[in-house]
Coordinates of C-alpha atoms and ligand atoms in Angstrom, one line a residue:
X10 CA -92.7 68.4 82.0
X11 CA -89.0 67.7 81.5
X12 CA -88.5 71.4 80.8
X13 CA -90.2 72.3 84.1
X14 CA -88.1 69.9 86.1
X15 CA -85.0 71.2 84.4
X16 CA -86.0 74.7 85.3
X17 CA -86.5 73.7 88.9
X18 CA -83.2 72.0 89.1
X19 CA -81.4 75.0 87.7
X20 CA -83.3 77.4 89.9
X21 CA -82.4 75.5 93.0
X22 CA -78.7 75.3 92.0
X23 CA -78.6 79.1 91.4
X24 CA -80.3 79.8 94.7
X25 CA -77.7 77.7 96.4
X26 CA -75.0 79.6 94.6
X27 CA -76.2 83.0 95.6
X28 CA -73.7 84.5 98.0
X29 CA -75.6 87.6 98.9
X30 CA -79.1 89.0 99.1
X31 CA -78.6 91.0 95.9
X32 CA -77.7 87.9 93.8
X33 CA -80.6 86.0 95.4
X34 CA -83.0 88.7 94.5
X35 CA -82.0 88.6 90.8
X36 CA -82.5 84.8 91.0
X37 CA -86.0 85.4 92.3
X38 CA -86.8 87.9 89.5
X39 CA -85.6 85.6 86.8
X40 CA -87.5 82.5 88.1
X41 CA -90.6 84.0 89.6
X42 CA -91.0 87.2 87.6
X43 CA -93.1 87.8 84.5
X44 CA -90.3 86.8 82.1
X45 CA -89.4 83.6 83.9
X46 CA -88.9 80.3 82.0
X47 CA -91.9 78.9 84.0
X48 CA -94.1 81.6 82.8
X49 CA -92.9 80.9 79.2
X50 CA -93.6 77.2 79.7
X51 CA -97.0 77.9 80.9
X52 CA -97.8 79.7 77.8
X53 CA -97.4 76.5 75.9
X54 CA -100.3 75.0 77.9
X55 CA -102.7 76.5 75.3
X56 CA -101.5 73.9 72.8
X57 CA -101.9 70.9 75.2
X58 CA -104.6 68.4 75.5
X59 CA -107.2 69.1 78.2
X60 CA -106.0 66.3 80.6
X61 CA -102.3 67.2 80.2
X62 CA -103.1 70.9 80.9
X63 CA -104.4 70.2 84.4
X64 CA -101.4 68.1 85.5
X65 CA -99.0 70.5 83.8
X66 CA -100.6 73.5 85.6
X67 CA -100.4 71.7 88.9
X68 CA -96.8 70.8 88.5
X69 CA -95.8 74.2 87.4
X70 CA -97.4 75.7 90.4
X71 CA -95.6 73.2 92.6
X72 CA -92.3 74.1 91.0
X73 CA -93.0 77.8 91.6
X74 CA -93.8 77.2 95.2
X75 CA -90.7 75.0 95.7
X76 CA -88.5 77.7 94.2
X77 CA -90.2 80.4 96.3
X78 CA -89.7 78.3 99.4
X79 CA -86.0 77.7 98.6
X80 CA -85.5 81.4 98.0
X81 CA -87.2 82.2 101.4
X82 CA -84.9 79.7 103.2
X83 CA -81.8 81.0 101.4
X84 CA -82.9 84.6 102.2
X85 CA -83.1 83.8 105.9
X86 CA -79.7 82.1 105.8
X87 CA -78.1 85.0 104.0
X88 CA -79.7 87.6 106.3
X89 CA -78.4 85.8 109.3
X90 CA -74.9 85.5 107.8
X91 CA -74.9 89.1 106.9
X92 CA -76.0 90.1 110.5
X93 CA -73.2 87.8 111.9
X94 CA -70.7 89.4 109.7
X95 CA -71.8 92.9 110.8
X96 CA -71.7 91.9 114.4
X97 CA -68.2 90.5 114.0
X98 CA -66.9 93.6 112.1
X99 CA -68.5 96.1 114.6
X100 CA -67.5 94.2 117.7
X101 CA -66.0 96.4 120.5
X102 CA -63.8 94.7 123.0
X103 CA -64.9 96.3 126.2
X104 CA -62.6 94.1 128.2
X105 CA -59.5 96.1 127.1
X106 CA -58.0 98.0 130.0
X107 CA -58.8 101.7 129.8
X108 CA -56.2 104.4 130.0
X109 CA -55.8 105.3 133.7
X110 CA -56.2 109.0 134.2
X111 CA -54.4 109.9 137.4
X112 CA -56.6 111.7 139.8
X113 CA -54.9 114.2 142.2
X114 CA -55.5 114.0 145.9
X115 CA -56.5 116.7 148.4
X116 CA -53.8 118.0 150.7
X117 CA -54.4 116.7 154.3
X118 CA -54.8 120.3 155.4
X119 CA -57.5 120.8 152.8
X120 CA -59.2 117.7 154.0
X121 CA -59.3 119.0 157.6
X122 CA -60.3 122.5 156.4
X123 CA -63.1 121.0 154.3
X124 CA -64.3 118.9 157.2
X125 CA -64.4 121.9 159.5
X126 CA -66.3 124.0 157.0
X127 CA -68.8 121.3 156.4
X128 CA -69.4 120.9 160.2
X129 CA -69.7 124.5 161.0
X130 CA -71.8 125.4 157.8
X131 CA -74.1 122.6 159.1
X132 CA -74.5 124.5 162.3
X133 CA -75.4 127.8 160.5
X134 CA -72.0 129.4 160.4
X135 CA -70.6 131.3 157.4
X136 CA -67.1 131.2 156.1
X137 CA -65.2 134.5 156.2
X138 CA -61.7 135.3 154.8
X139 CA -59.2 138.0 155.5
X140 CA -55.9 139.2 154.1
X141 CA -52.6 137.3 154.8
X142 CA -50.7 140.6 154.6
X143 CA -52.3 142.4 157.5
X144 CA -52.0 145.7 159.3
X145 CA -50.6 145.9 162.8
X146 CA -54.0 147.5 163.8
X147 CA -56.0 144.4 162.8
X148 CA -53.5 141.7 163.7
X149 CA -52.7 143.2 167.1
X150 CA -54.5 146.4 168.1
X151 CA -58.1 145.4 167.5
X152 CA -57.2 142.1 169.3
X153 CA -56.4 144.1 172.4
X154 CA -52.6 143.9 171.9
X155 CA -51.5 147.5 171.7
X156 CA -48.0 148.4 170.7
X157 CA -45.6 147.4 173.4
X158 CA -47.9 144.8 174.9
X159 CA -45.9 141.9 176.4
X160 CA -48.1 139.3 174.9
X161 CA -47.0 140.3 171.4
X162 CA -43.9 138.3 172.1
X163 CA -46.0 135.1 172.0
X164 CA -46.3 135.6 168.3
X165 CA -43.0 136.5 166.7
X166 CA -43.9 138.4 163.6
X167 CA -42.6 138.9 160.0
X168 CA -43.0 142.7 159.5
X169 CA -43.2 144.2 156.1
X170 CA -42.9 147.7 157.4
X171 CA -43.7 149.2 160.7
X172 CA -47.5 148.9 160.3
X173 CA -47.7 146.0 157.8
X174 CA -47.0 142.4 158.6
X175 CA -47.8 138.7 157.7
X176 CA -50.7 137.9 159.9
X177 CA -49.7 135.8 162.9
X178 CA -53.1 134.3 163.5
X179 CA -56.6 134.3 161.9
X180 CA -58.1 136.3 164.8
X181 CA -57.9 139.6 162.9
X182 CA -60.6 138.3 160.6
X183 CA -62.9 138.6 163.7
X184 CA -62.3 142.3 163.6
X185 CA -63.0 142.6 159.9
X186 CA -66.3 140.7 160.2
X187 CA -67.4 142.7 163.3
X188 CA -66.6 146.1 161.7
X189 CA -68.5 145.0 158.6
X190 CA -71.6 144.2 160.7
X191 CA -71.6 147.7 162.2
X192 CA -72.6 146.7 165.7
X193 CA -75.5 144.5 164.6
X194 CA -75.5 140.8 165.6
X195 CA -75.8 137.9 165.3
X196 CA -72.5 136.8 163.9
X197 CA -71.5 133.1 163.3
X198 CA -68.4 132.7 161.2
X199 CA -65.4 130.5 160.8
X200 CA -62.3 131.9 159.2
X201 CA -59.8 129.3 157.9
X202 CA -56.5 130.5 156.4
X203 CA -52.7 130.6 156.5
X204 CA -50.7 132.4 159.2
X205 CA -47.0 133.2 159.6
X206 CA -44.6 133.3 162.5
X207 CA -40.8 133.8 162.9
X208 CA -40.3 130.4 164.4
X209 CA -37.4 128.1 163.8
X210 CA -38.8 125.2 161.9
X211 CA -38.6 121.8 163.6
X212 CA -40.8 118.7 163.9
X213 CA -43.7 120.6 165.5
X214 CA -43.0 124.3 164.4
X215 CA -43.3 125.9 161.0
X216 CA -43.0 129.5 160.0
X217 CA -46.2 129.0 158.0
X218 CA -49.2 127.1 159.1
X219 CA -53.0 127.2 159.0
X220 CA -55.6 128.1 161.5
X221 CA -59.3 128.3 161.7
X222 CA -60.9 131.0 163.7
X223 CA -64.4 130.8 165.0
X224 CA -66.5 133.7 166.2
X225 CA -70.1 133.8 167.5
X226 CA -71.7 137.1 168.7
X227 CA -75.2 137.4 169.8
X228 CA -77.3 138.3 172.9
X229 CA -77.1 135.9 175.8
X230 CA -74.1 133.9 174.7
X231 CA -72.4 132.0 177.5
X232 CA -69.4 129.9 178.1
X233 CA -71.9 126.9 178.0
X234 CA -72.5 127.7 174.3
X235 CA -68.7 127.7 173.7
X236 CA -68.3 124.4 175.5
X237 CA -71.1 122.7 173.7
X238 CA -69.8 123.9 170.3
X239 CA -66.3 122.7 171.0
X240 CA -67.6 119.3 172.2
X241 CA -69.4 118.9 168.8
X242 CA -66.2 119.8 167.0
X243 CA -64.1 117.4 169.1
X244 CA -66.4 114.5 168.5
X245 CA -66.7 115.2 164.8
X246 CA -63.0 115.6 164.2
X247 CA -61.6 113.0 166.6
X248 CA -64.4 110.5 167.2
X249 CA -67.6 110.1 169.1
X250 CA -65.9 109.0 172.3
X251 CA -63.9 112.2 172.7
X252 CA -64.5 114.4 175.8
X253 CA -63.2 117.9 176.3
X254 CA -61.7 119.7 179.2
X255 CA -61.3 123.5 179.6
X256 CA -58.3 124.9 181.4
X257 CA -58.0 128.5 182.4
X258 CA -55.5 130.4 180.2
X259 CA -54.8 133.9 178.9
X260 CA -55.4 135.5 175.6
X261 CA -55.7 139.3 175.4
X262 CA -58.7 139.1 173.0
X263 CA -60.8 136.8 175.3
X264 CA -61.9 137.1 178.9
X265 CA -62.1 134.5 180.4
X266 CA -59.7 132.5 178.2
X267 CA -59.3 128.8 178.1
X268 CA -57.1 126.1 176.6
X269 CA -59.1 123.2 175.4
X270 CA -58.0 119.6 175.7
X271 CA -59.6 116.5 174.2
X272 CA -59.4 113.0 175.8
X273 CA -56.6 111.1 174.1
X274 CA -57.8 109.2 171.1
X275 CA -54.9 106.8 171.3
X276 CA -55.3 105.5 174.9
X277 CA -58.8 106.8 175.6
X278 CA -57.6 108.7 178.7
X279 CA -55.5 106.1 180.4
X280 CA -52.2 107.8 179.5
X281 CA -49.8 107.0 176.7
X282 CA -46.8 108.6 175.0
X283 CA -49.0 110.6 172.6
X284 CA -50.7 112.4 175.5
X285 CA -47.5 112.3 177.6
X286 CA -49.2 110.2 180.2
X287 CA -51.9 112.7 181.0
X288 CA -54.8 111.3 179.1
X289 CA -55.5 114.7 177.5
X290 CA -54.2 116.5 174.4
X291 CA -54.3 120.2 174.0
X292 CA -56.0 121.2 170.7
X293 CA -57.0 124.8 170.7
X294 CA -57.4 128.1 172.5
X295 CA -60.8 129.8 173.1
X296 CA -62.7 132.2 175.3
X297 CA -65.4 134.7 175.7
X298 CA -64.7 137.7 173.4
X299 CA -63.1 140.5 175.5
X300 CA -65.6 143.3 176.0
X301 CA -62.9 145.7 175.0
X302 CA -62.5 143.9 171.6
X303 CA -66.3 144.1 171.1
X304 CA -66.2 147.8 171.8
X305 CA -63.3 148.5 169.5
X306 CA -65.0 146.6 166.7
X307 CA -68.3 148.5 167.1
X308 CA -70.4 146.2 169.3
X309 CA -72.0 147.2 172.6
X310 CA -70.7 144.8 175.3
X311 CA -73.8 145.6 177.4
X312 CA -76.0 144.1 174.7
X313 CA -73.8 141.5 173.0
X314 CA -71.6 138.7 174.1
X315 CA -69.5 136.4 172.1
X316 CA -67.2 133.5 172.1
X317 CA -64.2 132.8 169.9
X318 CA -61.8 129.9 169.3
X319 CA -58.7 129.3 167.2
X320 CA -57.9 125.8 165.9
X321 CA -54.5 124.8 164.5
X322 CA -55.1 122.8 161.3
X323 CA -51.7 121.1 161.2
X324 CA -52.1 120.1 164.8
X325 CA -55.6 118.6 164.1
X326 CA -54.3 116.8 161.1
X327 CA -51.2 115.4 162.9
X328 CA -53.4 114.1 165.7
X329 CA -56.0 112.8 163.4
X330 CA -53.6 111.0 161.0
X331 CA -51.0 110.0 163.6
X332 CA -48.2 112.2 162.1
X333 CA -45.1 113.3 164.1
X334 CA -43.5 115.8 161.7
X335 CA -45.1 119.0 160.6
X336 CA -42.6 119.2 157.7
X337 CA -44.5 116.4 156.0
X338 CA -47.2 118.9 155.1
X339 CA -44.8 121.1 153.2
X340 CA -42.3 118.7 151.6
X341 CA -44.8 117.8 148.9
X342 CA -43.7 114.2 148.8
X343 CA -46.3 112.5 146.6
X344 CA -45.9 109.2 148.4
X345 CA -47.1 111.0 151.5
X346 CA -49.8 113.1 149.8
X347 CA -51.3 110.3 147.8
X348 CA -52.4 108.6 151.0
X349 CA -55.2 111.2 151.2
X350 CA -56.5 110.5 147.7
X351 CA -60.2 110.0 147.2
X352 CA -60.9 106.3 147.3
X353 CA -63.1 104.5 144.9
Ligands
DAH420 N1 -55.1 133.5 168.1 C1 -54.6 132.5 169.0 C2 -53.3 132.1 168.5 O1 -53.0 132.1 167.4 C3 -55.6 131.4 169.1 C4 -56.9 131.7 169.7 C5 -57.0 131.6 171.1 C6 -57.9 132.3 169.0 C7 -58.1 132.0 171.7 C8 -59.1 132.6 169.6 C9 -59.2 132.4 171.0 O2 -60.2 133.1 169.0 O3 -60.3 132.8 171.6 O4 -52.5 131.6 169.3

């Protein structure tokens, strides 16, 4: 009996001393396995008296159970401690500030161009492009501006040689698209891009700027279609409350031609310094495609009509963002450009 109690005491002590699961397992093998001292003690039962044997058996079973229970408890403790140690060692501090990757921002002209493309693509238009180095034929002659035409003076030109130049407007893309279509409509395109003029740079003039041409050719196209389209454009670009007004004008490639004003977004039409007291701001030129232009570009003016318009992108952006100096688009001052960064 004493032996058993001694074994128990020793087992419990060793269980408590076990500092990890491996040690605990070896304690379990030595006290509950086949070669354990309890097993050895039980062998001596054979030599005991009948009545001692029963109580010895009972106690040795009890001792075994107590040891098993103590091992289980210790195992649970050690497992938990091991898990906690692992959690602590593998802990990731997600509260650390991350490295900030600077994200660039779109140039305001790109913002306006994207907005226009999105609007017109939504109305079934396609986007067309043409060369910035253009021929005199496309830039002027197909646009009904033959050599010596006085209206050429409206667009002072950078010539590369007698017949090659930096395009002065995006209108020649109209001719490229029409010739490609070989007289078969319909056509619905917008043509955004850079244009060049020999202007002296100042707050509102730049020798390089961007335009977006629009061209629609189909049967039964009227001025009403042009007006409706430009109204959608004006409201989309400058706000739902905008109204438009068409004023007679002159462009060689359109007949009739109009200048298009929008009601002032600053004063709503009452008159302020932005609209110079008139309540209206001029934003673009437009008109019905001149039958002569249709003819030169392979379309039968008896069958097809069309409208065209030319939007100045810098002008749009300046009105939209309240800018007063066109140079801000080209100076590449990051403090200015960053204001157009994508938010959030
Ligand atoms: N090309 C003209 C310019 O640069 C703008 C323009 C006016 C384009 C009327 C058009 C239009 O298509 O119909 O001044």
